[in-house]
């Protein structure tokens, strides 16, 4: 059992990582929740695979769980779904003081976490992430949100879970494309924070080889994320480095209306392109984009797209990190080290993706 602690004073919590830990979720939850009623919020895919199993393990630990299921997919991480989720929670007699479990990938974690942060002015919640992306990134750190037609994650809050329970065995049913997508975020941690970890991932034969050590890899990512969030919970400073590749990635995702690429694939293109731009602007050491390309290609991730830069800039103008025509870009100075730069829209227009 790998156990991490994220230290945020009264909002501190533990992260448990172990193959098979899902079967004993109730036992761990009883450390932080003593009442009976729990609402499990999940999506249709995860429900089909594991919904009944989770309810059973909770019942065995003496809880009375109810389930709220919404249609899987990023296109459903919106206000319409959120309203349905609120209403089902209210109809199932969950009250203030009861617990919510967000059980699924990043879409479930973000939407259910936002529901928890707002329903009855906030109820406690626990994350049980089921995708690699959610296990290494979105379930830790308390960012919860929904998308609007104007862009991704534009409405949300910071709301820390009471516990995160990570079972890498749940990844066995996940599409290989989704696993590769999660690897993009894994690679991001090495690129922004830990050259040794980057080299370790680069030294692997590829995805299969990495999956053998996935528990260790997830732990490393959560450790890095925990360190960053402990310093800057509210994303005013160092936490921004986690957005490496994301300003561009989000724009690419939105350009294709979230249909062409998964989140991780779009971030992968974003990380490569921003590193190339960093080299052109003299911010990133020469040769680093080659290494980024090598590692992303090794894990079967895309690095380029033919989308026009002027279209991306229009989209980036609505990015919540864009303040008055200045975009906050996270550049690498070298692998393992970052440089946050404010770049004017016009400045990137001529140099990006060329
Ligand atoms: N809050 C944060 O800090 C943060 C960080 C990164 C990303 N995100 C958000 O995360 C979302 C992407 O998350 P994601 O990539 O996990 O997508 P997702 O939640 O849509 O999951 C991908 C697909 O896999 C299915 N699935 C989930 N677990 C499964 C399992 N164990 N077996 C089989 N199928 C399974 C889902 O139903 C879905 O169809 C985006 O909305 C992004 O904005 C949030």
XYZ file of C-alpha atoms and ligand atoms in Angstrom:
398
model
C 0.000 0.000 0.000
C 1.312 3.388 -1.027
C -0.048 6.188 1.119
C 0.523 9.871 0.485
C -0.614 12.774 2.589
C -1.459 16.118 1.092
C -0.964 18.827 3.639
C -3.456 21.667 3.361
C -4.091 22.379 7.068
C -7.735 21.625 7.900
C -8.271 20.532 4.279
C -5.501 17.885 4.393
C -6.213 14.370 3.158
C -4.715 10.985 2.326
C -4.241 9.348 -1.041
C -4.229 5.532 -1.007
C -2.721 3.730 -3.989
C -2.853 -0.043 -4.299
C -3.965 -2.715 -6.722
C -7.273 -4.110 -5.465
C -7.871 -1.341 -2.881
C -11.242 -0.658 -4.507
C -12.574 -3.902 -2.991
C -11.939 -2.463 0.463
C -13.081 1.085 -0.237
C -15.634 0.987 2.607
C -12.957 0.219 5.159
C -10.889 3.245 4.133
C -13.906 5.525 3.889
C -14.902 4.645 7.455
C -11.722 6.445 8.602
C -13.210 9.778 7.515
C -16.970 9.242 7.378
C -19.028 7.902 10.273
C -22.594 8.426 9.046
C -24.551 5.975 6.852
C -25.776 7.582 3.636
C -23.533 7.898 0.622
C -24.312 8.990 -2.919
C -22.056 7.505 -5.586
C -21.946 9.654 -8.719
C -20.639 7.865 -11.777
C -21.069 7.626 -15.544
C -22.795 4.962 -17.638
C -19.581 3.145 -18.638
C -18.079 2.920 -15.173
C -21.456 2.015 -13.719
C -21.821 -0.960 -16.065
C -18.374 -2.257 -15.137
C -18.063 -1.522 -11.441
C -21.173 0.234 -10.113
C -22.747 -2.746 -8.347
C -19.392 -3.902 -7.012
C -18.767 -0.534 -5.343
C -22.240 -0.421 -3.834
C -21.743 -3.938 -2.470
C -18.429 -3.138 -0.798
C -19.977 -0.017 0.763
C -22.955 -2.024 2.049
C -20.605 -4.599 3.533
C -19.012 -1.794 5.536
C -22.412 -0.799 6.903
C -23.251 2.079 4.566
C -26.513 2.728 2.729
C -25.354 3.887 -0.689
C -27.416 5.237 -3.576
C -26.208 5.709 -7.115
C -26.580 8.618 -9.509
C -25.503 7.814 -13.060
C -25.082 10.196 -15.982
C -24.242 9.596 -19.642
C -20.474 9.204 -20.176
C -18.488 11.726 -22.225
C -16.912 15.186 -22.069
C -19.911 16.571 -23.991
C -21.982 15.844 -20.882
C -19.750 17.737 -18.456
C -22.186 20.630 -18.588
C -24.931 22.451 -16.697
C -27.696 20.255 -18.053
C -26.108 17.130 -16.599
C -25.191 18.976 -13.423
C -28.824 19.978 -12.879
C -29.939 16.372 -13.382
C -27.312 15.202 -10.914
C -28.404 17.796 -8.301
C -32.025 16.741 -8.665
C -31.295 13.035 -8.385
C -29.168 13.646 -5.279
C -31.981 15.660 -3.696
C -34.592 13.034 -4.688
C -32.537 10.262 -3.108
C -32.776 12.029 0.263
C -29.095 12.816 0.568
C -28.776 15.659 3.060
C -26.166 18.125 4.174
C -23.594 16.162 6.186
C -23.848 13.069 3.969
C -21.044 11.963 1.657
C -20.622 11.955 -2.122
C -18.231 9.646 -3.947
C -17.021 10.726 -7.389
C -16.416 7.390 -9.105
C -15.028 7.601 -12.633
C -12.646 9.454 -14.913
C -11.873 13.156 -14.968
C -15.310 14.026 -16.304
C -17.034 12.400 -13.333
C -14.465 13.764 -10.864
C -14.865 17.312 -12.130
C -18.654 17.309 -12.437
C -19.444 15.315 -9.298
C -16.848 17.292 -7.335
C -18.461 20.547 -8.462
C -21.867 19.151 -7.489
C -20.447 18.287 -4.050
C -18.963 21.752 -3.664
C -22.256 23.481 -4.373
C -25.186 21.266 -3.351
C -26.560 22.365 0.029
C -23.623 24.844 -0.020
C -21.176 21.943 0.040
C -21.074 18.320 1.156
C -17.972 16.196 1.716
C -16.704 14.060 -1.134
C -14.198 11.332 -1.904
C -12.537 10.634 -5.227
C -12.234 7.097 -6.576
C -10.652 7.753 -9.992
C -10.922 5.083 -12.689
C -8.871 6.424 -15.617
C -5.120 6.904 -15.695
C -5.600 10.629 -16.272
C -7.821 10.895 -13.225
C -5.514 8.733 -11.090
C -2.412 10.802 -11.833
C -3.952 14.220 -12.100
C -7.579 15.289 -11.872
C -8.546 13.467 -8.654
C -5.818 15.204 -6.652
C -5.754 18.924 -5.892
C -9.406 19.903 -5.635
C -10.085 21.588 -8.958
C -13.686 20.844 -9.916
C -15.632 22.313 -12.815
C -18.033 21.996 -15.705
C -17.685 23.202 -19.289
C -19.828 25.864 -20.932
C -20.401 26.492 -24.642
C -17.746 29.228 -24.352
C -15.027 26.827 -23.257
C -13.816 24.096 -20.946
C -13.899 24.323 -17.167
C -15.081 27.926 -17.189
C -17.323 27.441 -14.162
C -15.889 25.668 -11.155
C -14.301 25.930 -7.756
C -11.482 24.685 -5.563
C -12.917 21.984 -3.354
C -10.655 19.372 -1.805
C -11.821 15.770 -1.398
C -11.640 14.107 2.019
C -9.693 11.158 0.562
C -8.543 9.745 -2.769
C -8.607 5.971 -3.318
C -6.618 4.823 -6.339
C -6.843 1.254 -7.613
C -4.650 0.694 -10.701
C -6.472 -2.606 -11.354
C -9.482 -0.575 -12.498
C -7.414 0.443 -15.520
C -7.594 -3.095 -16.926
C -10.910 -2.326 -18.627
C -9.820 1.052 -19.940
C -9.316 1.561 -23.688
C -5.672 1.608 -24.734
C -6.275 5.043 -26.286
C -7.418 6.364 -22.909
C -4.346 4.886 -21.198
C -2.075 6.578 -23.734
C -3.987 9.771 -23.121
C -3.277 9.499 -19.384
C 0.387 8.929 -20.192
C 0.480 12.444 -21.660
C -0.161 13.844 -18.174
C 2.381 11.404 -16.694
C 5.005 12.652 -19.154
C 4.022 16.228 -18.286
C 5.132 15.699 -14.661
C 8.562 14.549 -15.766
C 8.866 17.408 -18.250
C 7.939 20.166 -15.794
C 9.364 18.883 -12.535
C 11.598 15.863 -12.598
C 14.185 15.140 -15.249
C 15.044 11.797 -13.639
C 11.414 10.661 -13.906
C 11.333 11.890 -17.523
C 14.420 9.822 -18.337
C 12.923 6.809 -16.538
C 9.794 7.031 -18.724
C 11.924 7.557 -21.820
C 13.958 4.478 -20.910
C 10.852 2.276 -20.904
C 10.099 0.244 -23.998
C 6.692 1.837 -24.263
C 3.234 1.621 -22.795
C 3.213 -2.107 -21.973
C 6.481 -1.871 -20.112
C 5.259 1.148 -18.143
C 2.026 -0.566 -17.143
C 4.034 -3.166 -15.234
C 5.197 -0.387 -12.897
C 2.055 1.675 -13.037
C 1.539 1.770 -9.271
C 4.960 3.341 -8.819
C 4.354 5.737 -11.717
C 0.982 6.872 -10.315
C 2.565 7.432 -6.911
C 5.326 9.584 -8.403
C 2.803 11.740 -10.258
C 0.601 12.182 -7.177
C 3.659 13.069 -5.111
C 4.646 15.806 -7.549
C 1.091 17.117 -7.779
C 0.703 17.067 -3.986
C 3.929 19.070 -3.533
C 2.788 21.704 -6.015
C -0.751 21.967 -4.613
C 0.577 22.240 -1.044
C 2.510 25.345 -2.069
C -0.182 26.905 -4.252
C -3.629 25.437 -3.717
C -5.464 28.268 -5.489
C -3.414 28.344 -8.684
C -1.934 31.814 -8.275
C 1.695 30.847 -8.826
C 3.629 27.586 -9.142
C 0.492 25.469 -9.712
C 0.283 27.077 -13.152
C 3.164 24.843 -14.259
C 0.676 21.952 -14.331
C -0.861 23.723 -17.311
C 2.163 22.984 -19.463
C 0.736 22.259 -22.928
C -2.791 23.028 -21.765
C -3.457 26.533 -23.153
C -2.844 25.244 -26.660
C -4.255 21.798 -25.895
C -7.566 23.194 -24.682
C -7.822 25.359 -27.790
C -7.204 22.358 -30.045
C -9.794 20.289 -28.174
C -12.343 23.057 -28.504
C -11.539 23.704 -32.174
C -12.591 20.142 -32.961
C -15.545 20.410 -30.593
C -14.005 17.750 -28.316
C -14.479 15.057 -30.984
C -11.099 14.551 -32.680
C -8.760 14.255 -29.717
C -8.927 13.045 -26.144
C -7.790 15.554 -23.522
C -4.380 13.872 -23.213
C -3.843 13.773 -26.971
C -4.579 17.481 -27.291
C -2.217 18.214 -24.383
C 0.420 16.114 -26.093
C 0.278 18.320 -29.204
C 0.262 21.362 -26.913
C 3.400 20.230 -25.049
C 5.347 19.617 -28.231
C 4.291 22.842 -29.959
C 4.959 25.026 -26.917
C 8.406 23.497 -26.510
C 9.166 24.239 -30.162
C 7.955 27.808 -29.641
C 10.058 28.065 -26.484
C 13.128 27.129 -28.490
C 12.296 29.721 -31.166
C 11.858 32.415 -28.514
C 15.109 31.410 -26.833
C 13.347 30.415 -23.586
C 13.831 26.663 -23.928
C 17.241 25.056 -24.386
C 17.792 23.872 -27.940
C 17.137 20.154 -28.416
C 14.433 19.775 -25.757
C 11.561 19.602 -28.267
C 13.320 16.658 -29.889
C 13.249 14.804 -26.564
C 9.591 15.717 -26.031
C 8.799 14.439 -29.517
C 10.695 11.210 -28.858
C 8.883 10.414 -25.615
C 5.408 11.329 -26.893
C 5.904 9.254 -30.008
C 7.145 6.339 -27.916
C 3.829 6.337 -26.058
C 1.821 6.605 -29.282
C 0.708 10.191 -28.711
C 0.152 12.797 -31.455
C 2.498 15.776 -31.708
C 1.125 17.838 -34.567
C -2.109 19.039 -36.111
C -2.865 21.103 -39.179
C -5.193 23.569 -37.463
C -4.636 27.262 -38.377
C -2.988 29.313 -35.653
C -5.375 32.263 -36.147
C -8.276 29.958 -35.246
C -6.504 28.769 -32.103
C -5.738 32.332 -31.032
C -9.409 33.270 -31.260
C -10.204 30.341 -28.982
C -7.350 31.078 -26.576
C -8.741 34.599 -26.091
C -11.571 33.039 -24.068
C -9.154 30.883 -22.055
C -9.495 31.761 -18.386
C -5.720 32.120 -18.166
C -5.833 34.881 -20.777
C -5.770 38.209 -18.989
C -6.285 41.295 -21.233
C -4.682 39.986 -24.409
C -1.754 38.450 -22.569
C -1.557 34.690 -22.536
C 0.183 32.848 -19.733
C 2.321 30.184 -21.324
C 4.277 27.584 -19.458
C 7.579 27.003 -21.191
C 10.301 24.574 -20.283
C 13.667 26.149 -19.721
C 14.945 22.592 -19.874
C 13.406 19.177 -19.184
C 12.426 19.174 -15.511
C 12.380 22.975 -15.148
C 9.790 25.544 -16.194
C 9.545 29.200 -17.025
C 6.155 30.924 -16.841
C 5.996 33.667 -19.456
C 3.354 36.172 -20.307
C 3.158 36.395 -24.083
C 1.101 38.892 -26.088
C -1.300 37.343 -28.595
C 0.431 39.056 -31.535
C 3.801 37.729 -30.442
C 2.727 34.109 -30.625
C 0.704 34.590 -33.799
C 3.748 34.708 -36.064
C 5.814 32.055 -34.424
C 3.506 29.289 -33.290
C 2.947 26.125 -35.298
C 5.076 27.357 -38.200
N -9.623 18.773 -12.139
C -8.434 18.665 -12.643
O -7.427 19.021 -12.003
C -8.275 18.095 -14.015
C -6.991 17.774 -14.521
C -6.900 17.176 -15.758
C -8.051 16.910 -16.486
N -9.268 17.229 -15.987
C -10.509 16.936 -16.732
O -10.611 15.517 -16.871
C -11.432 15.238 -17.998
C -10.846 14.083 -18.786
O -10.804 12.959 -17.949
P -10.652 11.469 -18.524
O -9.603 11.457 -19.546
O -10.559 10.587 -17.353
O -12.014 11.268 -19.339
P -13.404 10.566 -19.000
O -13.810 10.790 -17.611
O -14.344 10.993 -20.070
O -13.082 9.008 -19.190
C -12.756 8.511 -20.477
C -13.680 7.361 -20.874
O -13.325 6.194 -20.149
C -14.468 5.628 -19.510
N -13.972 4.967 -18.305
C -13.609 5.531 -17.131
N -13.040 4.627 -16.325
C -13.051 3.447 -16.984
C -12.577 2.140 -16.676
N -11.934 1.864 -15.539
N -12.766 1.157 -17.595
C -13.378 1.439 -18.781
N -13.819 2.658 -19.133
C -13.656 3.652 -18.245
C -15.381 6.811 -19.302
O -16.716 6.400 -19.159
C -15.145 7.615 -20.582
O -15.898 7.066 -21.622
C -11.547 16.530 -18.780
O -12.835 17.050 -18.602
C -10.519 17.449 -18.142
O -10.891 18.808 -18.200
C -9.399 17.813 -14.781
